[in-house]
Amino acid sequence: MAVPFARRRRCHSLPVGLPRTDQVRALLAVLDEAVTALRFADEAVAACGAPGKVSGQAAERCGRAGSTFHRLQARLGGLPLTEADLVEAQAYAGRLLAYDQWMVRQSLDLAFSLHPGASTEAARLQINGLGRPADDLRRLRDALRQTGSGPVPGS
């Protein structure tokens, strides 16, 4: 039996890392943009939980927020970080952004449910923003900014 694709041994050289200060700067740039996006997204999510009929504008704002979080996750994941604490902070920030994106989607699903009912409406009215994970992302960014080129605490 012939093997259609022969596997080649690839020679992977270790990536030459950027200096730590450049890695911190790159991570901070993404986190700064993420923290800026949080306010807009928090307001959009809270609008989905407001009493009464949810506006189409709230849906549009949530859609933009979800797209922004998706783009930020891609940028974050593409950072060439090599320092262990920065890689850990990168992964943690990625999880927090994934939660924010999930929360935006869940808010939309509850606000514009195909099967509205009393329990769906009760759950929707509990939505008041992104919550603690958004605060955690802000704290991570602030800790990284404070430490500069030192180790990142608590990531």
mmCIF file with all atom_site columns, C-alpha atoms in Angstrom:
data_model
loop_
_atom_site.group_PDB
_atom_site.id
_atom_site.type_symbol
_atom_site.label_atom_id
_atom_site.label_alt_id
_atom_site.label_comp_id
_atom_site.label_asym_id
_atom_site.label_entity_id
_atom_site.label_seq_id
_atom_site.pdbx_PDB_ins_code
_atom_site.Cartn_x
_atom_site.Cartn_y
_atom_site.Cartn_z
_atom_site.occupancy
_atom_site.B_iso_or_equiv
_atom_site.pdbx_formal_charge
_atom_site.auth_seq_id
_atom_site.auth_comp_id
_atom_site.auth_asym_id
_atom_site.auth_atom_id
_atom_site.pdbx_PDB_model_num
ATOM 1   C CA . MET A 1 1   ? 0.000   0.000  0.000  1.00 0.00 ? 1   MET A CA 1
ATOM 2   C CA . ALA A 1 2   ? 1.478   3.305  -1.064 1.00 0.00 ? 2   ALA A CA 1
ATOM 3   C CA . VAL A 1 3   ? 1.581   6.275  1.265  1.00 0.00 ? 3   VAL A CA 1
ATOM 4   C CA . PRO A 1 4   ? 0.205   9.266  -0.626 1.00 0.00 ? 4   PRO A CA 1
ATOM 5   C CA . PHE A 1 5   ? 2.057   11.880 1.357  1.00 0.00 ? 5   PHE A CA 1
ATOM 6   C CA . ALA A 1 6   ? 5.434   11.152 2.779  1.00 0.00 ? 6   ALA A CA 1
ATOM 7   C CA . ARG A 1 7   ? 6.148   12.920 6.001  1.00 0.00 ? 7   ARG A CA 1
ATOM 8   C CA . ARG A 1 8   ? 9.198   15.032 5.919  1.00 0.00 ? 8   ARG A CA 1
ATOM 9   C CA . ARG A 1 9   ? 11.280  15.736 8.908  1.00 0.00 ? 9   ARG A CA 1
ATOM 10  C CA . ARG A 1 10  ? 11.186  19.416 9.417  1.00 0.00 ? 10  ARG A CA 1
ATOM 11  C CA . CYS A 1 11  ? 13.995  21.265 10.967 1.00 0.00 ? 11  CYS A CA 1
ATOM 12  C CA . HIS A 1 12  ? 12.440  23.774 13.303 1.00 0.00 ? 12  HIS A CA 1
ATOM 13  C CA . SER A 1 13  ? 14.799  26.325 14.651 1.00 0.00 ? 13  SER A CA 1
ATOM 14  C CA . LEU A 1 14  ? 13.874  27.956 17.899 1.00 0.00 ? 14  LEU A CA 1
ATOM 15  C CA . PRO A 1 15  ? 12.429  31.397 17.347 1.00 0.00 ? 15  PRO A CA 1
ATOM 16  C CA . VAL A 1 16  ? 14.661  34.248 18.274 1.00 0.00 ? 16  VAL A CA 1
ATOM 17  C CA . GLY A 1 17  ? 12.636  36.110 20.848 1.00 0.00 ? 17  GLY A CA 1
ATOM 18  C CA . LEU A 1 18  ? 12.028  39.790 21.029 1.00 0.00 ? 18  LEU A CA 1
ATOM 19  C CA . PRO A 1 19  ? 13.507  41.598 24.010 1.00 0.00 ? 19  PRO A CA 1
ATOM 20  C CA . ARG A 1 20  ? 11.256  41.430 27.041 1.00 0.00 ? 20  ARG A CA 1
ATOM 21  C CA . THR A 1 21  ? 10.410  45.131 26.872 1.00 0.00 ? 21  THR A CA 1
ATOM 22  C CA . ASP A 1 22  ? 9.154   44.690 23.287 1.00 0.00 ? 22  ASP A CA 1
ATOM 23  C CA . GLN A 1 23  ? 7.112   41.649 24.319 1.00 0.00 ? 23  GLN A CA 1
ATOM 24  C CA . VAL A 1 24  ? 5.544   43.605 27.192 1.00 0.00 ? 24  VAL A CA 1
ATOM 25  C CA . ARG A 1 25  ? 4.838   46.525 24.861 1.00 0.00 ? 25  ARG A CA 1
ATOM 26  C CA . ALA A 1 26  ? 3.145   44.254 22.300 1.00 0.00 ? 26  ALA A CA 1
ATOM 27  C CA . LEU A 1 27  ? 1.022   42.519 24.949 1.00 0.00 ? 27  LEU A CA 1
ATOM 28  C CA . LEU A 1 28  ? 0.054   45.852 26.501 1.00 0.00 ? 28  LEU A CA 1
ATOM 29  C CA . ALA A 1 29  ? -1.020  47.216 23.120 1.00 0.00 ? 29  ALA A CA 1
ATOM 30  C CA . VAL A 1 30  ? -3.532  44.389 22.709 1.00 0.00 ? 30  VAL A CA 1
ATOM 31  C CA . LEU A 1 31  ? -4.683  44.589 26.333 1.00 0.00 ? 31  LEU A CA 1
ATOM 32  C CA . ASP A 1 32  ? -5.130  48.362 26.108 1.00 0.00 ? 32  ASP A CA 1
ATOM 33  C CA . GLU A 1 33  ? -7.344  47.913 23.059 1.00 0.00 ? 33  GLU A CA 1
ATOM 34  C CA . ALA A 1 34  ? -9.257  45.144 24.834 1.00 0.00 ? 34  ALA A CA 1
ATOM 35  C CA . VAL A 1 35  ? -9.877  47.282 27.909 1.00 0.00 ? 35  VAL A CA 1
ATOM 36  C CA . THR A 1 36  ? -11.107 50.107 25.683 1.00 0.00 ? 36  THR A CA 1
ATOM 37  C CA . ALA A 1 37  ? -13.473 47.660 23.967 1.00 0.00 ? 37  ALA A CA 1
ATOM 38  C CA . LEU A 1 38  ? -14.789 46.439 27.326 1.00 0.00 ? 38  LEU A CA 1
ATOM 39  C CA . ARG A 1 39  ? -16.706 49.642 28.058 1.00 0.00 ? 39  ARG A CA 1
ATOM 40  C CA . PHE A 1 40  ? -18.519 49.537 24.722 1.00 0.00 ? 40  PHE A CA 1
ATOM 41  C CA . ALA A 1 41  ? -19.243 45.809 25.086 1.00 0.00 ? 41  ALA A CA 1
ATOM 42  C CA . ASP A 1 42  ? -20.347 46.167 28.707 1.00 0.00 ? 42  ASP A CA 1
ATOM 43  C CA . GLU A 1 43  ? -22.898 48.800 27.701 1.00 0.00 ? 43  GLU A CA 1
ATOM 44  C CA . ALA A 1 44  ? -24.109 46.660 24.783 1.00 0.00 ? 44  ALA A CA 1
ATOM 45  C CA . VAL A 1 45  ? -24.543 43.598 26.997 1.00 0.00 ? 45  VAL A CA 1
ATOM 46  C CA . ALA A 1 46  ? -26.328 45.636 29.674 1.00 0.00 ? 46  ALA A CA 1
ATOM 47  C CA . ALA A 1 47  ? -28.716 46.962 26.999 1.00 0.00 ? 47  ALA A CA 1
ATOM 48  C CA . CYS A 1 48  ? -29.701 43.357 26.260 1.00 0.00 ? 48  CYS A CA 1
ATOM 49  C CA . GLY A 1 49  ? -30.791 42.975 29.880 1.00 0.00 ? 49  GLY A CA 1
ATOM 50  C CA . ALA A 1 50  ? -32.684 46.243 30.171 1.00 0.00 ? 50  ALA A CA 1
ATOM 51  C CA . PRO A 1 51  ? -36.401 45.986 30.943 1.00 0.00 ? 51  PRO A CA 1
ATOM 52  C CA . GLY A 1 52  ? -38.703 46.302 27.964 1.00 0.00 ? 52  GLY A CA 1
ATOM 53  C CA . LYS A 1 53  ? -38.108 45.577 24.307 1.00 0.00 ? 53  LYS A CA 1
ATOM 54  C CA . VAL A 1 54  ? -34.451 45.328 23.307 1.00 0.00 ? 54  VAL A CA 1
ATOM 55  C CA . SER A 1 55  ? -33.581 47.576 20.391 1.00 0.00 ? 55  SER A CA 1
ATOM 56  C CA . GLY A 1 56  ? -31.991 46.502 17.157 1.00 0.00 ? 56  GLY A CA 1
ATOM 57  C CA . GLN A 1 57  ? -29.235 48.985 17.966 1.00 0.00 ? 57  GLN A CA 1
ATOM 58  C CA . ALA A 1 58  ? -28.314 46.864 20.989 1.00 0.00 ? 58  ALA A CA 1
ATOM 59  C CA . ALA A 1 59  ? -28.026 43.836 18.724 1.00 0.00 ? 59  ALA A CA 1
ATOM 60  C CA . GLU A 1 60  ? -25.809 45.760 16.319 1.00 0.00 ? 60  GLU A CA 1
ATOM 61  C CA . ARG A 1 61  ? -23.588 46.959 19.149 1.00 0.00 ? 61  ARG A CA 1
ATOM 62  C CA . CYS A 1 62  ? -23.281 43.423 20.524 1.00 0.00 ? 62  CYS A CA 1
ATOM 63  C CA . GLY A 1 63  ? -22.372 42.173 17.065 1.00 0.00 ? 63  GLY A CA 1
ATOM 64  C CA . ARG A 1 64  ? -19.590 44.741 16.779 1.00 0.00 ? 64  ARG A CA 1
ATOM 65  C CA . ALA A 1 65  ? -18.376 43.925 20.299 1.00 0.00 ? 65  ALA A CA 1
ATOM 66  C CA . GLY A 1 66  ? -18.273 40.197 19.521 1.00 0.00 ? 66  GLY A CA 1
ATOM 67  C CA . SER A 1 67  ? -16.317 40.853 16.326 1.00 0.00 ? 67  SER A CA 1
ATOM 68  C CA . THR A 1 68  ? -13.901 43.084 18.203 1.00 0.00 ? 68  THR A CA 1
ATOM 69  C CA . PHE A 1 69  ? -13.271 40.420 20.844 1.00 0.00 ? 69  PHE A CA 1
ATOM 70  C CA . HIS A 1 70  ? -12.725 37.810 18.131 1.00 0.00 ? 70  HIS A CA 1
ATOM 71  C CA . ARG A 1 71  ? -10.183 40.043 16.375 1.00 0.00 ? 71  ARG A CA 1
ATOM 72  C CA . LEU A 1 72  ? -8.423  40.803 19.663 1.00 0.00 ? 72  LEU A CA 1
ATOM 73  C CA . GLN A 1 73  ? -8.200  37.097 20.511 1.00 0.00 ? 73  GLN A CA 1
ATOM 74  C CA . ALA A 1 74  ? -6.537  36.471 17.146 1.00 0.00 ? 74  ALA A CA 1
ATOM 75  C CA . ARG A 1 75  ? -4.065  39.312 17.671 1.00 0.00 ? 75  ARG A CA 1
ATOM 76  C CA . LEU A 1 76  ? -3.356  38.158 21.198 1.00 0.00 ? 76  LEU A CA 1
ATOM 77  C CA . GLY A 1 77  ? -2.745  34.573 20.094 1.00 0.00 ? 77  GLY A CA 1
ATOM 78  C CA . GLY A 1 78  ? -0.404  35.733 17.356 1.00 0.00 ? 78  GLY A CA 1
ATOM 79  C CA . LEU A 1 79  ? 1.969   37.578 19.675 1.00 0.00 ? 79  LEU A CA 1
ATOM 80  C CA . PRO A 1 80  ? 5.459   36.031 19.614 1.00 0.00 ? 80  PRO A CA 1
ATOM 81  C CA . LEU A 1 81  ? 5.929   35.883 23.382 1.00 0.00 ? 81  LEU A CA 1
ATOM 82  C CA . THR A 1 82  ? 8.662   33.738 24.872 1.00 0.00 ? 82  THR A CA 1
ATOM 83  C CA . GLU A 1 83  ? 8.878   34.882 28.497 1.00 0.00 ? 83  GLU A CA 1
ATOM 84  C CA . ALA A 1 84  ? 7.037   32.347 30.685 1.00 0.00 ? 84  ALA A CA 1
ATOM 85  C CA . ASP A 1 85  ? 5.067   34.880 32.736 1.00 0.00 ? 85  ASP A CA 1
ATOM 86  C CA . LEU A 1 86  ? 4.044   36.790 29.615 1.00 0.00 ? 86  LEU A CA 1
ATOM 87  C CA . VAL A 1 87  ? 2.938   33.582 27.896 1.00 0.00 ? 87  VAL A CA 1
ATOM 88  C CA . GLU A 1 88  ? 0.875   32.794 30.996 1.00 0.00 ? 88  GLU A CA 1
ATOM 89  C CA . ALA A 1 89  ? -0.624  36.317 30.974 1.00 0.00 ? 89  ALA A CA 1
ATOM 90  C CA . GLN A 1 90  ? -1.340  35.919 27.241 1.00 0.00 ? 90  GLN A CA 1
ATOM 91  C CA . ALA A 1 91  ? -3.223  32.664 27.858 1.00 0.00 ? 91  ALA A CA 1
ATOM 92  C CA . TYR A 1 92  ? -5.157  34.146 30.777 1.00 0.00 ? 92  TYR A CA 1
ATOM 93  C CA . ALA A 1 93  ? -6.112  37.212 28.732 1.00 0.00 ? 93  ALA A CA 1
ATOM 94  C CA . GLY A 1 94  ? -7.226  34.894 25.936 1.00 0.00 ? 94  GLY A CA 1
ATOM 95  C CA . ARG A 1 95  ? -9.532  33.032 28.310 1.00 0.00 ? 95  ARG A CA 1
ATOM 96  C CA . LEU A 1 96  ? -10.972 36.312 29.602 1.00 0.00 ? 96  LEU A CA 1
ATOM 97  C CA . LEU A 1 97  ? -11.582 37.588 26.068 1.00 0.00 ? 97  LEU A CA 1
ATOM 98  C CA . ALA A 1 98  ? -13.219 34.281 25.160 1.00 0.00 ? 98  ALA A CA 1
ATOM 99  C CA . TYR A 1 99  ? -15.557 34.689 28.129 1.00 0.00 ? 99  TYR A CA 1
ATOM 100 C CA . ASP A 1 100 ? -16.395 38.258 27.108 1.00 0.00 ? 100 ASP A CA 1
ATOM 101 C CA . GLN A 1 101 ? -17.169 37.097 23.584 1.00 0.00 ? 101 GLN A CA 1
ATOM 102 C CA . TRP A 1 102 ? -19.307 34.256 24.954 1.00 0.00 ? 102 TRP A CA 1
ATOM 103 C CA . MET A 1 103 ? -21.178 36.647 27.240 1.00 0.00 ? 103 MET A CA 1
ATOM 104 C CA . VAL A 1 104 ? -21.965 38.956 24.328 1.00 0.00 ? 104 VAL A CA 1
ATOM 105 C CA . ARG A 1 105 ? -23.346 36.001 22.386 1.00 0.00 ? 105 ARG A CA 1
ATOM 106 C CA . GLN A 1 106 ? -25.407 34.712 25.310 1.00 0.00 ? 106 GLN A CA 1
ATOM 107 C CA . SER A 1 107 ? -26.848 38.169 25.873 1.00 0.00 ? 107 SER A CA 1
ATOM 108 C CA . LEU A 1 108 ? -27.921 38.345 22.250 1.00 0.00 ? 108 LEU A CA 1
ATOM 109 C CA . ASP A 1 109 ? -29.426 34.867 22.430 1.00 0.00 ? 109 ASP A CA 1
ATOM 110 C CA . LEU A 1 110 ? -31.494 35.792 25.486 1.00 0.00 ? 110 LEU A CA 1
ATOM 111 C CA . ALA A 1 111 ? -32.527 39.210 24.179 1.00 0.00 ? 111 ALA A CA 1
ATOM 112 C CA . PHE A 1 112 ? -33.596 37.890 20.781 1.00 0.00 ? 112 PHE A CA 1
ATOM 113 C CA . SER A 1 113 ? -34.718 34.385 21.676 1.00 0.00 ? 113 SER A CA 1
ATOM 114 C CA . LEU A 1 114 ? -36.572 32.322 19.101 1.00 0.00 ? 114 LEU A CA 1
ATOM 115 C CA . HIS A 1 115 ? -38.492 30.712 21.956 1.00 0.00 ? 115 HIS A CA 1
ATOM 116 C CA . PRO A 1 116 ? -39.272 33.495 24.423 1.00 0.00 ? 116 PRO A CA 1
ATOM 117 C CA . GLY A 1 117 ? -40.842 32.515 27.682 1.00 0.00 ? 117 GLY A CA 1
ATOM 118 C CA . ALA A 1 118 ? -40.978 33.498 31.319 1.00 0.00 ? 118 ALA A CA 1
ATOM 119 C CA . SER A 1 119 ? -37.705 31.755 32.227 1.00 0.00 ? 119 SER A CA 1
ATOM 120 C CA . THR A 1 120 ? -35.876 33.266 29.239 1.00 0.00 ? 120 THR A CA 1
ATOM 121 C CA . GLU A 1 121 ? -37.157 36.726 30.138 1.00 0.00 ? 121 GLU A CA 1
ATOM 122 C CA . ALA A 1 122 ? -36.170 36.252 33.788 1.00 0.00 ? 122 ALA A CA 1
ATOM 123 C CA . ALA A 1 123 ? -32.654 35.217 32.738 1.00 0.00 ? 123 ALA A CA 1
ATOM 124 C CA . ARG A 1 124 ? -32.404 38.145 30.310 1.00 0.00 ? 124 ARG A CA 1
ATOM 125 C CA . LEU A 1 125 ? -33.347 40.645 33.006 1.00 0.00 ? 125 LEU A CA 1
ATOM 126 C CA . GLN A 1 126 ? -30.443 39.358 35.144 1.00 0.00 ? 126 GLN A CA 1
ATOM 127 C CA . ILE A 1 127 ? -27.905 40.555 32.553 1.00 0.00 ? 127 ILE A CA 1
ATOM 128 C CA . ASN A 1 128 ? -26.275 43.793 33.625 1.00 0.00 ? 128 ASN A CA 1
ATOM 129 C CA . GLY A 1 129 ? -22.868 43.731 31.932 1.00 0.00 ? 129 GLY A CA 1
ATOM 130 C CA . LEU A 1 130 ? -19.791 41.597 31.441 1.00 0.00 ? 130 LEU A CA 1
ATOM 131 C CA . GLY A 1 131 ? -19.049 41.212 35.142 1.00 0.00 ? 131 GLY A CA 1
ATOM 132 C CA . ARG A 1 132 ? -15.962 40.043 36.958 1.00 0.00 ? 132 ARG A CA 1
ATOM 133 C CA . PRO A 1 133 ? -13.985 38.632 33.994 1.00 0.00 ? 133 PRO A CA 1
ATOM 134 C CA . ALA A 1 134 ? -13.973 42.113 32.438 1.00 0.00 ? 134 ALA A CA 1
ATOM 135 C CA . ASP A 1 135 ? -12.652 43.507 35.722 1.00 0.00 ? 135 ASP A CA 1
ATOM 136 C CA . ASP A 1 136 ? -10.026 40.746 35.784 1.00 0.00 ? 136 ASP A CA 1
ATOM 137 C CA . LEU A 1 137 ? -8.864  41.739 32.302 1.00 0.00 ? 137 LEU A CA 1
ATOM 138 C CA . ARG A 1 138 ? -8.511  45.354 33.437 1.00 0.00 ? 138 ARG A CA 1
ATOM 139 C CA . ARG A 1 139 ? -6.552  44.228 36.508 1.00 0.00 ? 139 ARG A CA 1
ATOM 140 C CA . LEU A 1 140 ? -4.255  42.082 34.347 1.00 0.00 ? 140 LEU A CA 1
ATOM 141 C CA . ARG A 1 141 ? -3.549  45.026 32.053 1.00 0.00 ? 141 ARG A CA 1
ATOM 142 C CA . ASP A 1 142 ? -2.945  47.332 35.018 1.00 0.00 ? 142 ASP A CA 1
ATOM 143 C CA . ALA A 1 143 ? -0.595  44.812 36.686 1.00 0.00 ? 143 ALA A CA 1
ATOM 144 C CA . LEU A 1 144 ? 1.390   44.439 33.474 1.00 0.00 ? 144 LEU A CA 1
ATOM 145 C CA . ARG A 1 145 ? 1.602   48.209 33.090 1.00 0.00 ? 145 ARG A CA 1
ATOM 146 C CA . GLN A 1 146 ? 2.764   48.585 36.710 1.00 0.00 ? 146 GLN A CA 1
ATOM 147 C CA . THR A 1 147 ? 5.458   45.931 36.537 1.00 0.00 ? 147 THR A CA 1
ATOM 148 C CA . GLY A 1 148 ? 6.775   47.100 33.176 1.00 0.00 ? 148 GLY A CA 1
ATOM 149 C CA . SER A 1 149 ? 9.535   44.680 32.361 1.00 0.00 ? 149 SER A CA 1
ATOM 150 C CA . GLY A 1 150 ? 9.306   42.795 35.687 1.00 0.00 ? 150 GLY A CA 1
ATOM 151 C CA . PRO A 1 151 ? 7.362   39.567 36.234 1.00 0.00 ? 151 PRO A CA 1
ATOM 152 C CA . VAL A 1 152 ? 3.585   39.807 35.891 1.00 0.00 ? 152 VAL A CA 1
ATOM 153 C CA . PRO A 1 153 ? 1.891   39.031 39.235 1.00 0.00 ? 153 PRO A CA 1
ATOM 154 C CA . GLY A 1 154 ? -1.247  36.935 39.472 1.00 0.00 ? 154 GLY A CA 1
ATOM 155 C CA . SER A 1 155 ? -1.724  35.929 35.832 1.00 0.00 ? 155 SER A CA 1
#
